[in-house]
Amino acid sequence: MKKYFLIFLLIFVVGIGAVVYRPYVPKVSVVMLTYKRGDIVSKAIESVLAQTYKDFEFIIINDGSLDNTDEVVKKYKRNDKRIRYYKNPKNMGIAYSRNRAFGLARAPYIMIMDDDDFSLNERMEKQVKFLDENPQIDVVVGQIKGFPRVPQNHNAIASFLIQHNVVGNANIMYRRDFAKNHKIFYDEELKISEDWDYWVRMLFSGAKFGAINDDVLEREPLSLKHHVKNFEEGNKVIRQKIGEYFMPRNWEEFYSADACKKVEIIAEKNLFSKDFSKHLVDANCK
């Protein structure tokens, strides 16, 4: 009897311990990669730490910088335990670093931040509120100050997204579980346009997009883009992937089709609401 009592006691203690010591999970994981930006990354970090919404962790990936980035980030990390700082052993590129950050993220919502941008103070609060109040939406886009406005409904966003990257990247918050459950990661073979590819694959997997009409981000217009290569070359690869989604056997035929045929093919994929798809077909197939 004593033996069984001790076993029961052990199970009880372990169970209580699991409850008591369960690690805290924040509501938002802010993910930012940085590379050779020790001179300006402070502005991006401070804009995140100054958010009116406080329930977040801040994951910073240093993509192999040899400048003073370590010292700059660690200065903030000493005073704010929400910062989790990691460094790649060498420069691995944007896609690899974003995937690493995603793998480290714990929160249900992921907010993307770039190291040469500035998030406005209420950005996180507004995007969290939108996702909380719209459970049918998987990705919420915020406006970038001074840039063309992103439409606010899924149909319009999706129709633009299969043509070009209308949503951006660093102005987005999305549901971590959607990407995880559909096994969506950044394509590490892509050296550019990896963000457009990511959002297109989210769309093709059934993600619903929305946007708020408020500015959430400011760009730093003079920052040096260390990762930039030939955008047009990169975009061609994504357009081919899009074409293959609609016509796997001959993606070039999709782009050479007339407007009517093209929208009929697109409508078959159910990316839009039925009413919107009907409107597209009616407008292009008179």
Short mmCIF file of C-alpha atoms in Angstrom, two decimals:
data_model
loop_
_atom_site.label_atom_id
_atom_site.label_comp_id
_atom_site.label_asym_id
_atom_site.label_seq_id
_atom_site.Cartn_x
_atom_site.Cartn_y
_atom_site.Cartn_z
CA MET A 1 0.00 0.00 0.00
CA LYS A 2 2.84 2.34 0.91
CA LYS A 3 4.42 1.71 -2.51
CA TYR A 4 1.23 2.72 -4.36
CA PHE A 5 0.84 5.77 -2.15
CA LEU A 6 4.36 6.95 -3.05
CA ILE A 7 3.68 6.44 -6.78
CA PHE A 8 0.45 8.42 -6.51
CA LEU A 9 2.25 11.17 -4.59
CA LEU A 10 4.98 11.36 -7.22
CA ILE A 11 2.44 11.63 -10.06
CA PHE A 12 0.56 14.32 -8.14
CA VAL A 13 3.72 16.36 -7.49
CA VAL A 14 4.88 16.09 -11.11
CA GLY A 15 1.42 17.13 -12.32
CA ILE A 16 1.31 20.15 -10.03
CA GLY A 17 4.84 21.08 -11.06
CA ALA A 18 3.89 20.99 -14.74
CA VAL A 19 1.09 23.45 -14.05
CA VAL A 20 3.13 25.72 -11.81
CA TYR A 21 6.21 25.82 -14.03
CA ARG A 22 4.49 25.93 -17.40
CA PRO A 23 6.54 28.41 -19.51
CA TYR A 24 4.87 31.71 -20.25
CA VAL A 25 3.73 32.17 -23.86
CA PRO A 26 3.26 35.74 -25.09
CA LYS A 27 0.51 36.80 -27.50
CA VAL A 28 2.88 38.09 -30.20
CA SER A 29 6.28 37.02 -31.49
CA VAL A 30 8.00 39.95 -33.19
CA VAL A 31 10.58 38.53 -35.62
CA MET A 32 13.35 40.67 -37.10
CA LEU A 33 16.49 39.71 -38.97
CA THR A 34 19.36 42.16 -39.24
CA TYR A 35 22.50 42.30 -41.31
CA LYS A 36 25.21 44.98 -41.24
CA ARG A 37 22.86 47.56 -39.77
CA GLY A 38 24.56 48.33 -36.46
CA ASP A 39 24.41 52.03 -37.33
CA ILE A 40 20.60 52.22 -37.65
CA VAL A 41 19.08 49.10 -36.05
CA SER A 42 18.52 50.97 -32.76
CA LYS A 43 15.62 52.88 -34.30
CA ALA A 44 13.85 49.65 -35.30
CA ILE A 45 14.42 48.05 -31.89
CA GLU A 46 13.20 51.10 -29.98
CA SER A 47 10.05 51.30 -32.10
CA VAL A 48 9.15 47.75 -31.05
CA LEU A 49 9.94 48.28 -27.38
CA ALA A 50 7.83 51.45 -27.38
CA GLN A 51 4.66 49.67 -28.53
CA THR A 52 1.51 50.36 -26.53
CA TYR A 53 0.82 46.61 -26.60
CA LYS A 54 3.25 44.90 -24.22
CA ASP A 55 2.54 41.16 -24.39
CA PHE A 56 5.24 40.09 -26.85
CA GLU A 57 8.62 38.49 -27.30
CA PHE A 58 11.15 40.08 -29.66
CA ILE A 59 13.24 37.60 -31.66
CA ILE A 60 16.24 39.18 -33.40
CA ILE A 61 18.35 37.14 -35.81
CA ASN A 62 21.76 38.57 -36.70
CA ASP A 63 22.53 37.12 -40.13
CA GLY A 64 26.29 36.95 -39.62
CA SER A 65 27.08 40.67 -39.30
CA LEU A 66 30.70 41.52 -38.50
CA ASP A 67 29.94 45.10 -37.46
CA ASN A 68 28.85 46.33 -34.01
CA THR A 69 25.36 44.78 -34.16
CA ASP A 70 26.10 42.43 -31.24
CA GLU A 71 26.93 45.31 -28.90
CA VAL A 72 23.94 47.39 -30.01
CA VAL A 73 21.38 44.62 -29.51
CA LYS A 74 22.85 43.35 -26.24
CA LYS A 75 22.59 46.87 -24.80
CA TYR A 76 18.80 46.63 -25.17
CA LYS A 77 18.64 42.97 -24.17
CA ARG A 78 20.20 43.70 -20.78
CA ASN A 79 17.25 45.92 -19.89
CA ASP A 80 14.41 44.05 -21.59
CA LYS A 81 14.03 40.30 -21.14
CA ARG A 82 11.49 40.11 -23.97
CA ILE A 83 14.39 40.28 -26.42
CA ARG A 84 15.75 36.92 -27.61
CA TYR A 85 18.92 37.39 -29.64
CA TYR A 86 20.54 34.84 -31.97
CA LYS A 87 23.38 35.04 -34.48
CA ASN A 88 24.00 32.92 -37.56
CA PRO A 89 27.60 31.66 -37.78
CA LYS A 90 27.81 33.26 -41.23
CA ASN A 91 25.57 35.17 -43.62
CA MET A 92 22.82 32.68 -44.52
CA GLY A 93 20.37 34.96 -46.34
CA ILE A 94 16.89 36.29 -45.75
CA ALA A 95 14.86 33.11 -46.26
CA TYR A 96 17.01 30.98 -43.96
CA SER A 97 16.97 33.63 -41.23
CA ARG A 98 13.20 34.14 -41.44
CA ASN A 99 12.67 30.39 -41.17
CA ARG A 100 14.95 30.27 -38.15
CA ALA A 101 12.99 33.07 -36.49
CA PHE A 102 9.69 31.30 -37.25
CA GLY A 103 11.04 28.11 -35.65
CA LEU A 104 11.95 30.03 -32.50
CA ALA A 105 8.63 31.88 -32.25
CA ARG A 106 6.23 30.73 -29.51
CA ALA A 107 3.28 33.10 -29.78
CA PRO A 108 0.05 32.55 -31.73
CA TYR A 109 0.58 35.78 -33.67
CA ILE A 110 3.75 36.64 -35.59
CA MET A 111 4.60 40.25 -36.39
CA ILE A 112 7.31 40.85 -38.98
CA MET A 113 9.76 43.71 -38.51
CA ASP A 114 12.65 44.85 -40.72
CA ASP A 115 15.81 46.34 -39.29
CA ASP A 116 15.58 49.57 -41.30
CA ASP A 117 11.91 50.32 -40.57
CA PHE A 118 10.08 52.06 -37.74
CA SER A 119 6.85 50.64 -36.32
CA LEU A 120 4.37 53.27 -35.17
CA ASN A 121 3.49 53.05 -31.47
CA GLU A 122 0.01 51.50 -31.80
CA ARG A 123 0.87 49.12 -34.61
CA MET A 124 0.89 45.92 -32.57
CA GLU A 125 -2.21 46.86 -30.59
CA LYS A 126 -4.21 47.54 -33.76
CA GLN A 127 -3.14 44.39 -35.58
CA VAL A 128 -3.73 42.16 -32.54
CA LYS A 129 -7.18 43.69 -32.12
CA PHE A 130 -8.00 42.99 -35.77
CA LEU A 131 -6.98 39.31 -35.58
CA ASP A 132 -8.79 38.87 -32.26
CA GLU A 133 -11.99 40.31 -33.71
CA ASN A 134 -11.74 38.55 -37.10
CA PRO A 135 -11.00 34.85 -36.49
CA GLN A 136 -11.65 34.09 -40.17
CA ILE A 137 -8.65 36.22 -41.20
CA ASP A 138 -5.17 34.64 -41.12
CA VAL A 139 -3.03 37.57 -42.29
CA VAL A 140 -3.57 41.25 -41.47
CA VAL A 141 -1.74 43.95 -43.41
CA GLY A 142 -1.09 47.45 -42.09
CA GLN A 143 -0.48 50.48 -44.27
CA ILE A 144 3.03 51.86 -44.84
CA LYS A 145 3.24 55.61 -44.46
CA GLY A 146 3.68 57.34 -47.82
CA PHE A 147 3.15 54.14 -49.85
CA PRO A 148 0.17 53.09 -52.02
CA ARG A 149 -2.74 51.89 -49.89
CA VAL A 150 -3.40 48.17 -49.56
CA PRO A 151 -7.09 47.26 -50.13
CA GLN A 152 -8.87 46.10 -47.00
CA ASN A 153 -10.79 43.01 -48.15
CA HIS A 154 -9.54 39.54 -49.04
CA ASN A 155 -10.89 39.47 -52.58
CA ALA A 156 -9.07 42.64 -53.62
CA ILE A 157 -5.84 41.66 -51.86
CA ALA A 158 -5.85 38.18 -53.38
CA SER A 159 -6.55 39.47 -56.90
CA PHE A 160 -3.54 41.80 -56.65
CA LEU A 161 -1.32 39.27 -54.91
CA ILE A 162 -1.33 36.86 -57.85
CA GLN A 163 0.02 39.74 -59.96
CA HIS A 164 2.54 41.39 -57.62
CA ASN A 165 3.38 41.61 -53.93
CA VAL A 166 0.78 44.13 -52.82
CA VAL A 167 1.01 43.24 -49.12
CA GLY A 168 4.70 43.86 -48.49
CA ASN A 169 6.28 41.98 -45.58
CA ALA A 170 7.36 44.06 -42.59
CA ASN A 171 3.87 45.55 -42.20
CA ILE A 172 2.23 42.16 -41.57
CA MET A 173 0.96 40.16 -38.61
CA TYR A 174 -0.28 36.62 -39.14
CA ARG A 175 -1.40 33.47 -37.37
CA ARG A 176 1.54 31.20 -36.65
CA ASP A 177 -0.60 28.04 -36.59
CA PHE A 178 -1.83 28.55 -40.14
CA ALA A 179 1.71 28.56 -41.54
CA LYS A 180 2.78 25.73 -39.23
CA ASN A 181 -0.22 23.50 -40.00
CA HIS A 182 0.20 24.00 -43.76
CA LYS A 183 4.00 23.59 -43.57
CA ILE A 184 4.66 26.95 -45.20
CA PHE A 185 8.24 28.19 -44.97
CA TYR A 186 10.33 30.67 -46.91
CA ASP A 187 11.97 29.06 -49.95
CA GLU A 188 15.69 29.12 -49.15
CA GLU A 189 16.55 28.65 -52.82
CA LEU A 190 15.20 32.14 -53.49
CA LYS A 191 17.61 35.02 -52.99
CA ILE A 192 15.00 37.67 -53.66
CA SER A 193 11.16 37.91 -53.81
CA GLU A 194 11.01 35.24 -51.11
CA ASP A 195 8.37 37.32 -49.33
CA TRP A 196 6.02 37.40 -52.34
CA ASP A 197 6.46 33.65 -52.75
CA TYR A 198 5.60 33.12 -49.07
CA TRP A 199 2.34 35.10 -49.18
CA VAL A 200 1.28 33.52 -52.47
CA ARG A 201 1.74 30.06 -50.97
CA MET A 202 -0.25 31.16 -47.92
CA LEU A 203 -3.01 32.28 -50.29
CA PHE A 204 -2.92 29.05 -52.30
CA SER A 205 -3.17 27.09 -49.04
CA GLY A 206 -6.42 28.84 -48.16
CA ALA A 207 -5.25 31.79 -46.02
CA LYS A 208 -7.63 34.73 -45.80
CA PHE A 209 -6.15 38.22 -45.93
CA GLY A 210 -7.39 41.50 -44.48
CA ALA A 211 -5.98 44.96 -43.90
CA ILE A 212 -6.46 47.87 -41.58
CA ASN A 213 -6.57 51.38 -42.97
CA ASP A 214 -4.11 52.81 -40.44
CA ASP A 215 -0.42 53.45 -41.04
CA VAL A 216 1.64 51.01 -38.98
CA LEU A 217 5.11 51.47 -40.42
CA GLU A 218 7.57 54.03 -41.74
CA ARG A 219 10.36 53.14 -44.16
CA GLU A 220 13.92 54.38 -43.96
CA PRO A 221 14.36 55.61 -47.56
CA LEU A 222 18.14 56.00 -47.45
CA SER A 223 19.11 52.63 -45.96
CA LEU A 224 21.47 50.45 -47.95
CA LYS A 225 19.78 47.23 -49.11
CA HIS A 226 22.51 44.66 -48.51
CA HIS A 227 20.46 41.71 -49.78
CA VAL A 228 19.12 43.30 -52.97
CA LYS A 229 19.73 41.63 -56.31
CA ASN A 230 17.75 41.75 -59.55
CA PHE A 231 14.08 42.09 -58.57
CA GLU A 232 12.78 41.45 -62.07
CA GLU A 233 14.76 38.23 -62.27
CA GLY A 234 13.41 37.12 -58.90
CA ASN A 235 9.84 38.03 -59.77
CA LYS A 236 9.97 35.89 -62.92
CA VAL A 237 10.53 32.84 -60.74
CA ILE A 238 7.47 33.66 -58.61
CA ARG A 239 5.33 34.31 -61.68
CA GLN A 240 6.29 30.90 -62.99
CA LYS A 241 5.24 29.32 -59.68
CA ILE A 242 1.91 31.14 -59.87
CA GLY A 243 1.39 29.97 -63.44
CA GLU A 244 2.18 26.39 -62.43
CA TYR A 245 -0.41 26.59 -59.67
CA PHE A 246 -3.14 27.47 -62.16
CA MET A 247 -1.86 25.34 -65.06
CA PRO A 248 0.69 22.77 -63.79
CA ARG A 249 1.39 21.26 -67.21
CA ASN A 250 1.99 24.49 -69.10
CA TRP A 251 2.39 27.60 -66.95
CA GLU A 252 3.30 29.78 -69.95
CA GLU A 253 -0.09 29.04 -71.51
CA PHE A 254 -1.74 30.55 -68.44
CA TYR A 255 -0.02 33.88 -69.05
CA SER A 256 -0.63 33.81 -72.79
CA ALA A 257 -4.38 33.12 -72.39
CA ASP A 258 -6.82 35.94 -73.04
CA ALA A 259 -8.45 37.75 -70.10
CA CYS A 260 -11.63 35.66 -70.20
CA LYS A 261 -9.85 32.31 -70.20
CA LYS A 262 -7.47 33.47 -67.48
CA VAL A 263 -10.18 34.55 -65.03
CA GLU A 264 -12.12 31.35 -65.70
CA ILE A 265 -9.04 29.34 -64.73
CA ILE A 266 -8.49 31.48 -61.65
CA ALA A 267 -12.14 31.20 -60.59
CA GLU A 268 -11.85 27.39 -60.52
CA LYS A 269 -9.37 27.62 -57.63
CA ASN A 270 -11.85 29.29 -55.25
CA LEU A 271 -9.37 31.91 -54.07
CA PHE A 272 -12.14 34.52 -53.94
CA SER A 273 -15.74 34.59 -52.81
CA LYS A 274 -18.24 33.17 -55.31
CA ASP A 275 -19.75 36.61 -55.94
CA PHE A 276 -16.35 38.16 -56.64
CA SER A 277 -15.33 35.30 -58.96
CA LYS A 278 -18.60 35.69 -60.86
CA HIS A 279 -18.00 39.42 -61.14
CA LEU A 280 -14.52 38.80 -62.61
CA VAL A 281 -15.84 36.34 -65.17
CA ASP A 282 -18.78 38.55 -66.13
CA ALA A 283 -16.52 41.60 -66.51
CA ASN A 284 -13.98 39.81 -68.71
CA CYS A 285 -16.10 37.36 -70.71
CA LYS A 286 -18.74 39.53 -72.33
#
